[in-house]
């Protein structure tokens, strides 16, 4: 029987992402956070993934969510830590402790923005990073994960 845990994916979004649709629309687009969540749920379902979605404006809450991942049997994490990307050693430490493979997503391209956004405290410990592609970043991350799950079943190799 297929292992449900292998298909379990968590999306964790950091501060101010709940404001999407109203926030700096020229940078982040007009789609609201509720619309994005609904779209990702739909995509995950069609890819055969089980998706949980969390957003918090509080660093400690994000850390608590990351800490809970192993016990929840989450196989993959898609994380956009928002501005904490550039500052949080605590989120980095939580990811190192959880050991859940993670994909870092940014709606905007931080390298095309202010220099303080060029630094990420997690870039070297994530499996990969997708940035500048808007909501497609999350969708592509889900597609990659679904591909990995498939390949595992087929016992094929994929980086
Ligand atoms: C962001 C980029 C960060 O620099 C910014 O602080 C955010 C969103 C992005 O998705 O493009 O809040 O992570």
PDB file of C-alpha atoms and ligand atoms in Angstrom:
ATOM      1  CA  UNK A   1       0.000   0.000   0.000  1.00  0.00           C
ATOM      2  CA  UNK A   2       1.137   3.519  -0.778  1.00  0.00           C
ATOM      3  CA  UNK A   3       2.710   5.413   2.091  1.00  0.00           C
ATOM      4  CA  UNK A   4       0.678   8.579   2.770  1.00  0.00           C
ATOM      5  CA  UNK A   5       3.510  10.169   4.778  1.00  0.00           C
ATOM      6  CA  UNK A   6       5.779  10.253   1.720  1.00  0.00           C
ATOM      7  CA  UNK A   7       3.247  12.492   0.001  1.00  0.00           C
ATOM      8  CA  UNK A   8       2.762  14.857   2.923  1.00  0.00           C
ATOM      9  CA  UNK A   9       3.967  18.380   2.159  1.00  0.00           C
ATOM     10  CA  UNK A  10       3.913  21.506   4.328  1.00  0.00           C
ATOM     11  CA  UNK A  11       3.980  25.067   3.046  1.00  0.00           C
ATOM     12  CA  UNK A  12       5.126  27.613   5.624  1.00  0.00           C
ATOM     13  CA  UNK A  13       4.943  31.319   4.825  1.00  0.00           C
ATOM     14  CA  UNK A  14       6.427  34.079   6.906  1.00  0.00           C
ATOM     15  CA  UNK A  15       5.463  37.631   7.831  1.00  0.00           C
ATOM     16  CA  UNK A  16       3.330  39.892   5.657  1.00  0.00           C
ATOM     17  CA  UNK A  17       2.555  37.177   3.130  1.00  0.00           C
ATOM     18  CA  UNK A  18      -1.017  37.168   4.488  1.00  0.00           C
ATOM     19  CA  UNK A  19      -1.295  40.650   2.917  1.00  0.00           C
ATOM     20  CA  UNK A  20      -0.738  39.389  -0.624  1.00  0.00           C
ATOM     21  CA  UNK A  21      -3.128  40.974  -3.066  1.00  0.00           C
ATOM     22  CA  UNK A  22      -2.961  44.294  -1.198  1.00  0.00           C
ATOM     23  CA  UNK A  23       0.737  44.495  -0.470  1.00  0.00           C
ATOM     24  CA  UNK A  24       3.130  46.116  -2.991  1.00  0.00           C
ATOM     25  CA  UNK A  25       1.146  44.652  -5.874  1.00  0.00           C
ATOM     26  CA  UNK A  26       3.765  45.668  -8.425  1.00  0.00           C
ATOM     27  CA  UNK A  27       6.233  43.370  -6.665  1.00  0.00           C
ATOM     28  CA  UNK A  28       3.951  40.614  -5.404  1.00  0.00           C
ATOM     29  CA  UNK A  29       0.945  40.618  -7.767  1.00  0.00           C
ATOM     30  CA  UNK A  30      -2.784  40.970  -7.210  1.00  0.00           C
ATOM     31  CA  UNK A  31      -3.662  37.423  -6.213  1.00  0.00           C
ATOM     32  CA  UNK A  32      -4.821  37.311  -2.597  1.00  0.00           C
ATOM     33  CA  UNK A  33      -3.327  34.944  -0.057  1.00  0.00           C
ATOM     34  CA  UNK A  34      -6.648  33.064   0.178  1.00  0.00           C
ATOM     35  CA  UNK A  35      -6.659  32.590  -3.605  1.00  0.00           C
ATOM     36  CA  UNK A  36      -3.059  31.363  -3.599  1.00  0.00           C
ATOM     37  CA  UNK A  37      -3.808  28.906  -0.797  1.00  0.00           C
ATOM     38  CA  UNK A  38      -6.810  27.551  -2.684  1.00  0.00           C
ATOM     39  CA  UNK A  39      -4.803  27.224  -5.900  1.00  0.00           C
ATOM     40  CA  UNK A  40      -1.989  25.358  -4.153  1.00  0.00           C
ATOM     41  CA  UNK A  41      -4.435  22.985  -2.469  1.00  0.00           C
ATOM     42  CA  UNK A  42      -5.950  22.209  -5.846  1.00  0.00           C
ATOM     43  CA  UNK A  43      -2.543  21.675  -7.469  1.00  0.00           C
ATOM     44  CA  UNK A  44      -1.364  19.481  -4.616  1.00  0.00           C
ATOM     45  CA  UNK A  45      -4.476  17.346  -4.874  1.00  0.00           C
ATOM     46  CA  UNK A  46      -4.074  16.881  -8.620  1.00  0.00           C
ATOM     47  CA  UNK A  47      -0.421  15.927  -8.062  1.00  0.00           C
ATOM     48  CA  UNK A  48      -1.407  13.355  -5.438  1.00  0.00           C
ATOM     49  CA  UNK A  49       0.161  15.317  -2.575  1.00  0.00           C
ATOM     50  CA  UNK A  50      -1.329  16.026   0.832  1.00  0.00           C
ATOM     51  CA  UNK A  51      -0.737  19.708   1.615  1.00  0.00           C
ATOM     52  CA  UNK A  52      -0.842  21.624   4.891  1.00  0.00           C
ATOM     53  CA  UNK A  53      -0.459  25.385   4.698  1.00  0.00           C
ATOM     54  CA  UNK A  54       0.566  27.751   7.486  1.00  0.00           C
ATOM     55  CA  UNK A  55       1.396  31.444   7.617  1.00  0.00           C
ATOM     56  CA  UNK A  56       2.651  33.411  10.574  1.00  0.00           C
ATOM     57  CA  UNK A  57       3.904  36.898  11.300  1.00  0.00           C
ATOM     58  CA  UNK A  58       5.801  35.566  14.336  1.00  0.00           C
ATOM     59  CA  UNK A  59       9.230  33.973  14.185  1.00  0.00           C
ATOM     60  CA  UNK A  60       8.525  31.703  17.183  1.00  0.00           C
ATOM     61  CA  UNK A  61       5.371  30.332  15.581  1.00  0.00           C
ATOM     62  CA  UNK A  62       7.244  29.542  12.388  1.00  0.00           C
ATOM     63  CA  UNK A  63       9.889  27.739  14.426  1.00  0.00           C
ATOM     64  CA  UNK A  64       7.225  25.753  16.299  1.00  0.00           C
ATOM     65  CA  UNK A  65       5.670  24.710  12.958  1.00  0.00           C
ATOM     66  CA  UNK A  66       9.074  23.567  11.650  1.00  0.00           C
ATOM     67  CA  UNK A  67       9.791  21.672  14.883  1.00  0.00           C
ATOM     68  CA  UNK A  68       6.492  19.802  14.530  1.00  0.00           C
ATOM     69  CA  UNK A  69       7.213  18.520  10.986  1.00  0.00           C
ATOM     70  CA  UNK A  70       9.060  15.266  11.835  1.00  0.00           C
ATOM     71  CA  UNK A  71       6.367  14.094  14.273  1.00  0.00           C
ATOM     72  CA  UNK A  72       3.713  14.921  11.665  1.00  0.00           C
ATOM     73  CA  UNK A  73       5.501  12.727   9.142  1.00  0.00           C
ATOM     74  CA  UNK A  74       5.895  15.597   6.681  1.00  0.00           C
ATOM     75  CA  UNK A  75       8.180  14.479   3.852  1.00  0.00           C
ATOM     76  CA  UNK A  76       8.828  17.866   2.246  1.00  0.00           C
ATOM     77  CA  UNK A  77       8.686  21.516   3.270  1.00  0.00           C
ATOM     78  CA  UNK A  78       8.143  24.476   0.955  1.00  0.00           C
ATOM     79  CA  UNK A  79       9.129  27.597   2.863  1.00  0.00           C
ATOM     80  CA  UNK A  80       8.994  31.307   2.162  1.00  0.00           C
ATOM     81  CA  UNK A  81      10.244  32.906   5.365  1.00  0.00           C
ATOM     82  CA  UNK A  82       9.515  36.440   4.070  1.00  0.00           C
ATOM     83  CA  UNK A  83      11.823  39.012   5.625  1.00  0.00           C
ATOM     84  CA  UNK A  84      13.032  36.410   8.156  1.00  0.00           C
ATOM     85  CA  UNK A  85      14.901  34.890   5.206  1.00  0.00           C
ATOM     86  CA  UNK A  86      17.446  37.637   5.599  1.00  0.00           C
ATOM     87  CA  UNK A  87      17.745  37.692   9.389  1.00  0.00           C
ATOM     88  CA  UNK A  88      16.709  34.484  11.136  1.00  0.00           C
ATOM     89  CA  UNK A  89      19.379  32.158  12.431  1.00  0.00           C
ATOM     90  CA  UNK A  90      16.671  30.586  14.606  1.00  0.00           C
ATOM     91  CA  UNK A  91      14.686  29.454  11.540  1.00  0.00           C
ATOM     92  CA  UNK A  92      17.892  28.059  10.052  1.00  0.00           C
ATOM     93  CA  UNK A  93      18.551  26.129  13.280  1.00  0.00           C
ATOM     94  CA  UNK A  94      14.990  24.784  13.326  1.00  0.00           C
ATOM     95  CA  UNK A  95      15.395  23.525   9.739  1.00  0.00           C
ATOM     96  CA  UNK A  96      18.694  21.869  10.642  1.00  0.00           C
ATOM     97  CA  UNK A  97      17.054  20.181  13.627  1.00  0.00           C
ATOM     98  CA  UNK A  98      13.975  19.001  11.711  1.00  0.00           C
ATOM     99  CA  UNK A  99      16.002  17.563   8.814  1.00  0.00           C
ATOM    100  CA  UNK A 100      12.905  17.761   6.591  1.00  0.00           C
ATOM    101  CA  UNK A 101      14.046  18.414   3.030  1.00  0.00           C
ATOM    102  CA  UNK A 102      13.037  21.951   2.141  1.00  0.00           C
ATOM    103  CA  UNK A 103      12.589  24.122  -0.928  1.00  0.00           C
ATOM    104  CA  UNK A 104      12.946  27.882  -0.446  1.00  0.00           C
ATOM    105  CA  UNK A 105      10.490  29.961  -2.462  1.00  0.00           C
ATOM    106  CA  UNK A 106      10.286  33.713  -3.001  1.00  0.00           C
ATOM    107  CA  UNK A 107       7.618  35.401  -5.063  1.00  0.00           C
ATOM    108  CA  UNK A 108       9.945  38.247  -6.003  1.00  0.00           C
ATOM    109  CA  UNK A 109      13.580  37.999  -7.046  1.00  0.00           C
ATOM    110  CA  UNK A 110      15.488  39.222  -3.989  1.00  0.00           C
ATOM    111  CA  UNK A 111      18.627  39.755  -6.108  1.00  0.00           C
ATOM    112  CA  UNK A 112      16.792  42.368  -8.170  1.00  0.00           C
ATOM    113  CA  UNK A 113      15.974  44.287  -4.968  1.00  0.00           C
ATOM    114  CA  UNK A 114      17.776  45.970  -2.059  1.00  0.00           C
ATOM    115  CA  UNK A 115      21.169  44.502  -1.079  1.00  0.00           C
ATOM    116  CA  UNK A 116      19.901  43.353   2.337  1.00  0.00           C
ATOM    117  CA  UNK A 117      17.607  40.923   0.487  1.00  0.00           C
ATOM    118  CA  UNK A 118      20.560  39.267  -1.239  1.00  0.00           C
ATOM    119  CA  UNK A 119      21.370  37.336   1.926  1.00  0.00           C
ATOM    120  CA  UNK A 120      19.491  34.209   2.964  1.00  0.00           C
ATOM    121  CA  UNK A 121      20.237  32.417   6.229  1.00  0.00           C
ATOM    122  CA  UNK A 122      18.877  29.151   4.768  1.00  0.00           C
ATOM    123  CA  UNK A 123      20.063  29.081   1.145  1.00  0.00           C
ATOM    124  CA  UNK A 124      22.905  26.635   1.794  1.00  0.00           C
ATOM    125  CA  UNK A 125      20.815  24.135   3.750  1.00  0.00           C
ATOM    126  CA  UNK A 126      17.783  23.858   1.465  1.00  0.00           C
ATOM    127  CA  UNK A 127      17.498  21.416  -1.408  1.00  0.00           C
ATOM    128  CA  UNK A 128      16.830  24.228  -3.857  1.00  0.00           C
ATOM    129  CA  UNK A 129      15.531  27.758  -4.267  1.00  0.00           C
ATOM    130  CA  UNK A 130      12.925  29.183  -6.636  1.00  0.00           C
ATOM    131  CA  UNK A 131      12.534  32.947  -6.836  1.00  0.00           C
ATOM    132  CA  UNK A 132      11.109  35.710  -8.975  1.00  0.00           C
ATOM    133  CA  UNK A 133       8.398  33.584 -10.578  1.00  0.00           C
ATOM    134  CA  UNK A 134       5.504  34.649  -8.352  1.00  0.00           C
ATOM    135  CA  UNK A 135       3.054  31.925  -7.361  1.00  0.00           C
ATOM    136  CA  UNK A 136       4.617  29.659  -9.983  1.00  0.00           C
ATOM    137  CA  UNK A 137       7.480  29.188  -7.536  1.00  0.00           C
ATOM    138  CA  UNK A 138       5.225  27.279  -5.149  1.00  0.00           C
ATOM    139  CA  UNK A 139       3.607  25.345  -7.982  1.00  0.00           C
ATOM    140  CA  UNK A 140       6.966  24.328  -9.439  1.00  0.00           C
ATOM    141  CA  UNK A 141       8.128  23.235  -5.984  1.00  0.00           C
ATOM    142  CA  UNK A 142       5.048  21.011  -5.667  1.00  0.00           C
ATOM    143  CA  UNK A 143       5.656  19.576  -9.138  1.00  0.00           C
ATOM    144  CA  UNK A 144       9.264  18.795  -8.250  1.00  0.00           C
ATOM    145  CA  UNK A 145       8.154  17.057  -5.044  1.00  0.00           C
ATOM    146  CA  UNK A 146       5.514  15.052  -6.928  1.00  0.00           C
ATOM    147  CA  UNK A 147       8.243  14.048  -9.405  1.00  0.00           C
ATOM    148  CA  UNK A 148      10.451  12.906  -6.555  1.00  0.00           C
ATOM    149  CA  UNK A 149       7.630  10.868  -5.034  1.00  0.00           C
ATOM    150  CA  UNK A 150       6.985   9.237  -8.424  1.00  0.00           C
ATOM    151  CA  UNK A 151      10.671   8.524  -8.992  1.00  0.00           C
ATOM    152  CA  UNK A 152      10.958   6.951  -5.575  1.00  0.00           C
ATOM    153  CA  UNK A 153       8.195   4.570  -6.562  1.00  0.00           C
ATOM    154  CA  UNK A 154       9.961   3.810  -9.828  1.00  0.00           C
ATOM    155  CA  UNK A 155      13.318   3.631  -7.998  1.00  0.00           C
ATOM    156  CA  UNK A 156      14.820   6.028 -10.501  1.00  0.00           C
ATOM    157  CA  UNK A 157      17.412   8.607  -9.705  1.00  0.00           C
ATOM    158  CA  UNK A 158      16.737  12.350  -9.604  1.00  0.00           C
ATOM    159  CA  UNK A 159      18.798  14.996  -7.859  1.00  0.00           C
TER     160      UNK A 159
HETATM  161  C1  LIG B   1       9.826  37.568  -0.099  1.00  0.00           C
HETATM  162  C2  LIG B   1      11.076  38.444  -0.281  1.00  0.00           C
HETATM  163  C3  LIG B   1      11.503  39.046   1.034  1.00  0.00           C
HETATM  164  O1  LIG B   1      12.640  39.875   0.836  1.00  0.00           O
HETATM  165  C4  LIG B   1      10.390  39.899   1.604  1.00  0.00           C
HETATM  166  O2  LIG B   1      10.766  40.395   2.865  1.00  0.00           O
HETATM  167  C5  LIG B   1       9.093  39.170   1.690  1.00  0.00           C
HETATM  168  C6  LIG B   1       8.708  38.314   0.581  1.00  0.00           C
HETATM  169  C7  LIG B   1       9.277  37.063  -1.452  1.00  0.00           C
HETATM  170  O3  LIG B   1       8.471  36.149  -1.429  1.00  0.00           O
HETATM  171  O4  LIG B   1       9.617  37.617  -2.511  1.00  0.00           O
HETATM  172  O5  LIG B   1       8.323  39.346   2.611  1.00  0.00           O
HETATM  173  O6  LIG B   1      10.183  36.431   0.660  1.00  0.00           O
END
